[in-house]
mmCIF file of C-alpha atoms in Angstrom:
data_model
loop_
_atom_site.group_PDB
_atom_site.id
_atom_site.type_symbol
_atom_site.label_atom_id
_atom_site.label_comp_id
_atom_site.label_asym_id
_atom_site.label_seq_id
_atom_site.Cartn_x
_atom_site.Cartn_y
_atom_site.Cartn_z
ATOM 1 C CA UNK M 262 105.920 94.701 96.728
ATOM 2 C CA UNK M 263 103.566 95.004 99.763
ATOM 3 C CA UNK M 264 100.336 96.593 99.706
ATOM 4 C CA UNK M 265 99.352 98.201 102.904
ATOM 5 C CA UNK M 266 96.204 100.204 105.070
ATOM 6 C CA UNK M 267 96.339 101.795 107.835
ATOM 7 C CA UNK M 268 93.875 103.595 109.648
ATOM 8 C CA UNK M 269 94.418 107.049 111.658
ATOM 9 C CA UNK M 270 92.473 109.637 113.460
ATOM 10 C CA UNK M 271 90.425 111.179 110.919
ATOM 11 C CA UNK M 272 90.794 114.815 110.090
ATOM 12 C CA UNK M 273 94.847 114.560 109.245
ATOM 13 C CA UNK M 274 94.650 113.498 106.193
ATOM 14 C CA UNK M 275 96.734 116.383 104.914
ATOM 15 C CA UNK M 276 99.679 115.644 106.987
ATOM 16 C CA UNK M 277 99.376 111.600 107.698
ATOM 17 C CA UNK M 278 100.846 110.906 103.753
ATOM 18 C CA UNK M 279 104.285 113.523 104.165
ATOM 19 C CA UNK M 280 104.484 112.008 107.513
ATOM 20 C CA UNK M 281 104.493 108.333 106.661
ATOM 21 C CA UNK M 282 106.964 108.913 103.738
ATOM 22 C CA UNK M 283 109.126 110.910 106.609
ATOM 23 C CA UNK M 284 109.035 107.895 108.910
ATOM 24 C CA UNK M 285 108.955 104.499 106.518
ATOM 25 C CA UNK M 286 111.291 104.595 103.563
ATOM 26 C CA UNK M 287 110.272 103.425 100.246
ATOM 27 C CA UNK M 288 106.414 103.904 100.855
ATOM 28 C CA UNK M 289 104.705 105.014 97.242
ATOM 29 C CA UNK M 290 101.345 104.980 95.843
ATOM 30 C CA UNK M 291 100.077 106.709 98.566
ATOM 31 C CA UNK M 292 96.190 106.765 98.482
ATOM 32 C CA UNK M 293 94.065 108.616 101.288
ATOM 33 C CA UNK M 294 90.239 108.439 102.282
ATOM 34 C CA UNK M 295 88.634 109.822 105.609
ATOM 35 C CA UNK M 296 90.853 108.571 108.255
ATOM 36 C CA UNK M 297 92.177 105.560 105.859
ATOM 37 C CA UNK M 298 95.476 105.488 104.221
ATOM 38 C CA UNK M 299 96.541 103.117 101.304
ATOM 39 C CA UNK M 300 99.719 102.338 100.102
ATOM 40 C CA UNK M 301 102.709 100.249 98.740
ATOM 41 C CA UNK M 302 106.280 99.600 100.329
ATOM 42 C CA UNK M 303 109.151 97.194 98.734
ATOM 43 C CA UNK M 304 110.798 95.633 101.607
ATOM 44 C CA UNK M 305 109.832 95.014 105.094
ATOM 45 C CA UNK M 306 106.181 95.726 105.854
ATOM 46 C CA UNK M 307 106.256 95.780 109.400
ATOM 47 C CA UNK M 308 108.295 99.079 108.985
ATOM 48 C CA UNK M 309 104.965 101.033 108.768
ATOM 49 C CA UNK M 310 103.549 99.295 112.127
ATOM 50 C CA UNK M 311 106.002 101.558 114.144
ATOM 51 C CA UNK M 312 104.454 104.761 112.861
ATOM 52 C CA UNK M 313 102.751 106.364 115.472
ATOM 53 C CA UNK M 314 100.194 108.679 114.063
ATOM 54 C CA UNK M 315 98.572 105.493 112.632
ATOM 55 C CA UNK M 316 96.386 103.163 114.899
ATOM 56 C CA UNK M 317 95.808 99.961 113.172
ATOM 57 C CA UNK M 318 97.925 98.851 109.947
ATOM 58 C CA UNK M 319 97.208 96.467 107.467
ATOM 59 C CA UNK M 320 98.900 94.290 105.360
ATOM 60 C CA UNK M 321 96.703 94.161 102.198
ATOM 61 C CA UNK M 322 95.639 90.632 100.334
ATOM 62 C CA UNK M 323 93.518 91.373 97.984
ATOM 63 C CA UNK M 324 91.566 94.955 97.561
ATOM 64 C CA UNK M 325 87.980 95.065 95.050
ATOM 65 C CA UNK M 326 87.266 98.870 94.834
ATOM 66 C CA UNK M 327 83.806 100.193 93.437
ATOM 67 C CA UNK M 328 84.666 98.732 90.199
ATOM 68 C CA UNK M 329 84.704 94.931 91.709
ATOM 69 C CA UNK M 330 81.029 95.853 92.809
ATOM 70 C CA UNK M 331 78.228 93.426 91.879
ATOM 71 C CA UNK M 332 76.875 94.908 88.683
ATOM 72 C CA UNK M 333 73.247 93.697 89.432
ATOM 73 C CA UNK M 334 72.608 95.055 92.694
ATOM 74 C CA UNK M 335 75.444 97.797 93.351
ATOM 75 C CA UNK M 336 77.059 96.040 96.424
ATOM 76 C CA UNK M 337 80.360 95.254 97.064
ATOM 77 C CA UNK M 338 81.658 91.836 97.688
ATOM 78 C CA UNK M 339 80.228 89.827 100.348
ATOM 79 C CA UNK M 340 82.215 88.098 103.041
ATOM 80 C CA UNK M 341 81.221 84.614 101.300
ATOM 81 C CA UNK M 342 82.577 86.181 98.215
ATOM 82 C CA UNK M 343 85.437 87.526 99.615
ATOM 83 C CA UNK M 344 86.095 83.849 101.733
ATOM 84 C CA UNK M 345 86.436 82.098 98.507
ATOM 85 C CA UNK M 346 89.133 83.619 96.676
ATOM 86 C CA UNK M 347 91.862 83.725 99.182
ATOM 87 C CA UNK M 348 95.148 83.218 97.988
ATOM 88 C CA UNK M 349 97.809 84.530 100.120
ATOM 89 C CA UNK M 350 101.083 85.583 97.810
ATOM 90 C CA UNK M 351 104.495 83.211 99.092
ATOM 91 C CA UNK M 352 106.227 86.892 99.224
ATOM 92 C CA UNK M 353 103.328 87.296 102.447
ATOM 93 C CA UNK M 354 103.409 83.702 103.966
ATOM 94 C CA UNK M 355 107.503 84.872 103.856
ATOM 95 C CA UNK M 356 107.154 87.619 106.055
ATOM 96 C CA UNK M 357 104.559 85.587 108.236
ATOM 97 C CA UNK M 358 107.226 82.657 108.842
ATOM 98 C CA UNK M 359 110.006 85.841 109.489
ATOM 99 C CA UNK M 360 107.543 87.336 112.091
ATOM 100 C CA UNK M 361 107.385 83.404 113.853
ATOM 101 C CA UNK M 362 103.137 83.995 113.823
ATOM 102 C CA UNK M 363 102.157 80.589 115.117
ATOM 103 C CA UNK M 364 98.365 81.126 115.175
ATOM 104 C CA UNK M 365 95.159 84.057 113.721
ATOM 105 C CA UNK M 366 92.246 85.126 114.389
ATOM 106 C CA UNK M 367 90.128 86.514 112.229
ATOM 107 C CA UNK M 368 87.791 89.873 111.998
ATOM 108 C CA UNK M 369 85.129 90.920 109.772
ATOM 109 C CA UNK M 370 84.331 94.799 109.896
ATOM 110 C CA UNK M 371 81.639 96.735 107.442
ATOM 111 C CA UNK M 372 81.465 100.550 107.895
ATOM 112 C CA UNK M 373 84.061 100.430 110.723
ATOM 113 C CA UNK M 374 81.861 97.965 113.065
ATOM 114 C CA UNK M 375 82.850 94.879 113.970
ATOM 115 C CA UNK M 376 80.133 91.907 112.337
ATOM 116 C CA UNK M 377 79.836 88.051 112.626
ATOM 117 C CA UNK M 378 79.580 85.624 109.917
ATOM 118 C CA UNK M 379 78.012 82.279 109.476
ATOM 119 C CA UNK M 380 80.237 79.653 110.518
ATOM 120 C CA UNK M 381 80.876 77.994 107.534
ATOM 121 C CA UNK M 382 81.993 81.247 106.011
ATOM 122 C CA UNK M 383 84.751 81.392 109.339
ATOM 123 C CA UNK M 384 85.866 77.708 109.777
ATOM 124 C CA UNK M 385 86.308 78.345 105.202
ATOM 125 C CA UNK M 386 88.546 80.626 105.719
ATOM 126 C CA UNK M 387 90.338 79.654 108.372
ATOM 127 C CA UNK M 388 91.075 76.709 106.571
ATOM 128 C CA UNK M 389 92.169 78.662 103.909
ATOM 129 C CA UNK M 390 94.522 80.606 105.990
ATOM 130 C CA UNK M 391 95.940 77.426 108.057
ATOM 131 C CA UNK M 392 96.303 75.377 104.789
ATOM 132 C CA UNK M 393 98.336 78.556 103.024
ATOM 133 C CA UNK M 394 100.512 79.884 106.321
ATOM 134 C CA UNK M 395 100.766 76.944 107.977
ATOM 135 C CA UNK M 396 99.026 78.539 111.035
ATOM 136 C CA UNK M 397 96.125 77.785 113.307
ATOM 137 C CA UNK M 398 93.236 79.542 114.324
ATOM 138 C CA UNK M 399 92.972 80.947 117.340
ATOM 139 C CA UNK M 400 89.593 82.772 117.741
ATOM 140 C CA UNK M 401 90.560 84.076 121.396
ATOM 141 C CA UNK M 402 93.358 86.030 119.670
ATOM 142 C CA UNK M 403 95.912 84.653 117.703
ATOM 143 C CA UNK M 404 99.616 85.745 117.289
ATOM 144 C CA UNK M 405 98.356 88.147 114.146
ATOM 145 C CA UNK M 406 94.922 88.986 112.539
ATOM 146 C CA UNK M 407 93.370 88.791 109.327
ATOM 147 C CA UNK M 408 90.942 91.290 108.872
ATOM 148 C CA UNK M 409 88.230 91.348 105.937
ATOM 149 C CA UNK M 410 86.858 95.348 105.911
ATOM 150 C CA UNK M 411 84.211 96.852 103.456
ATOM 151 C CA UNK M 412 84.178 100.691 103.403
ATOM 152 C CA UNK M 413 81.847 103.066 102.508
ATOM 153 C CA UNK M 414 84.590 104.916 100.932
ATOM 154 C CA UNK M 415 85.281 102.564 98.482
#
């Protein structure tokens, strides 16, 4: 199972859910915020990429929702935090090798803007990523992206 986002132009979220299970088969567990879409598929992942309506679509690693917050000072994860416990599932690094990725780049994103990092947190993780995909990092823009997002929205 593959656990997806997707982002979309905000203001359809009524009709973006009925329209993704129209156009990618096997999509369940549909879960929609403002202009955010979550949700699960079985088989190929890259199915949902060729949906139109939706701009930017993720394939999901690991999600903390309000729950996963830091109970002494409300927050969610930080981007340390969230750099230390990657583990990328073989089912993934599967559809990586299918998709021939050779190289990444990373992006970090909180509230839907774009943010750097300290560069031990980056060269950690891409590391991590290399080590797991066999990949290298390519910070000019690699074959694919890994993208580490904190919403608002939980």
């Amino acid at each position: 199972m593959f656990q997806l986002a997707a982002v979309f132009s905000p203001g359809f979220e009524k009709v973006v859910p009925k329209a993704l299970v129209d156009v990618v088969p096997g999509v369940r567990d549909v879960k929609v915020s403002s202009g955010f879409i979550r949700f699960c598929i079985d088989k190929n992942p890259f199915q949902a990429v060729n949906a139109d309506f939706l701009n930017n679509c993720f394939l999901a690693l690991k999600e903390w929702n309000a729950q996963g917050k830091n109970p002494k000072n409300g927050k969610a994860p930080s981007f340390e935090v969230m750099a230390n416990k990657i583990r990328i599932p073989d089912v993934h690094v599967h559809e990586i090798a299918r998709q021939r990725f050779k190289t990444f780049s990373l992006r970090f994103s909180t509230a839907n803007v774009f943010t750097s990092v300290n560069k031990n947190v980056m060269a950690n993780v891409e590391k991590q990523i290399s080590m797991q995909t066999g990949m290298r990092p390519d910070r000019l823009g690699g074959d694919t992206e890994f993208w580490f997002l904190t919403r608002t929205d939980g």
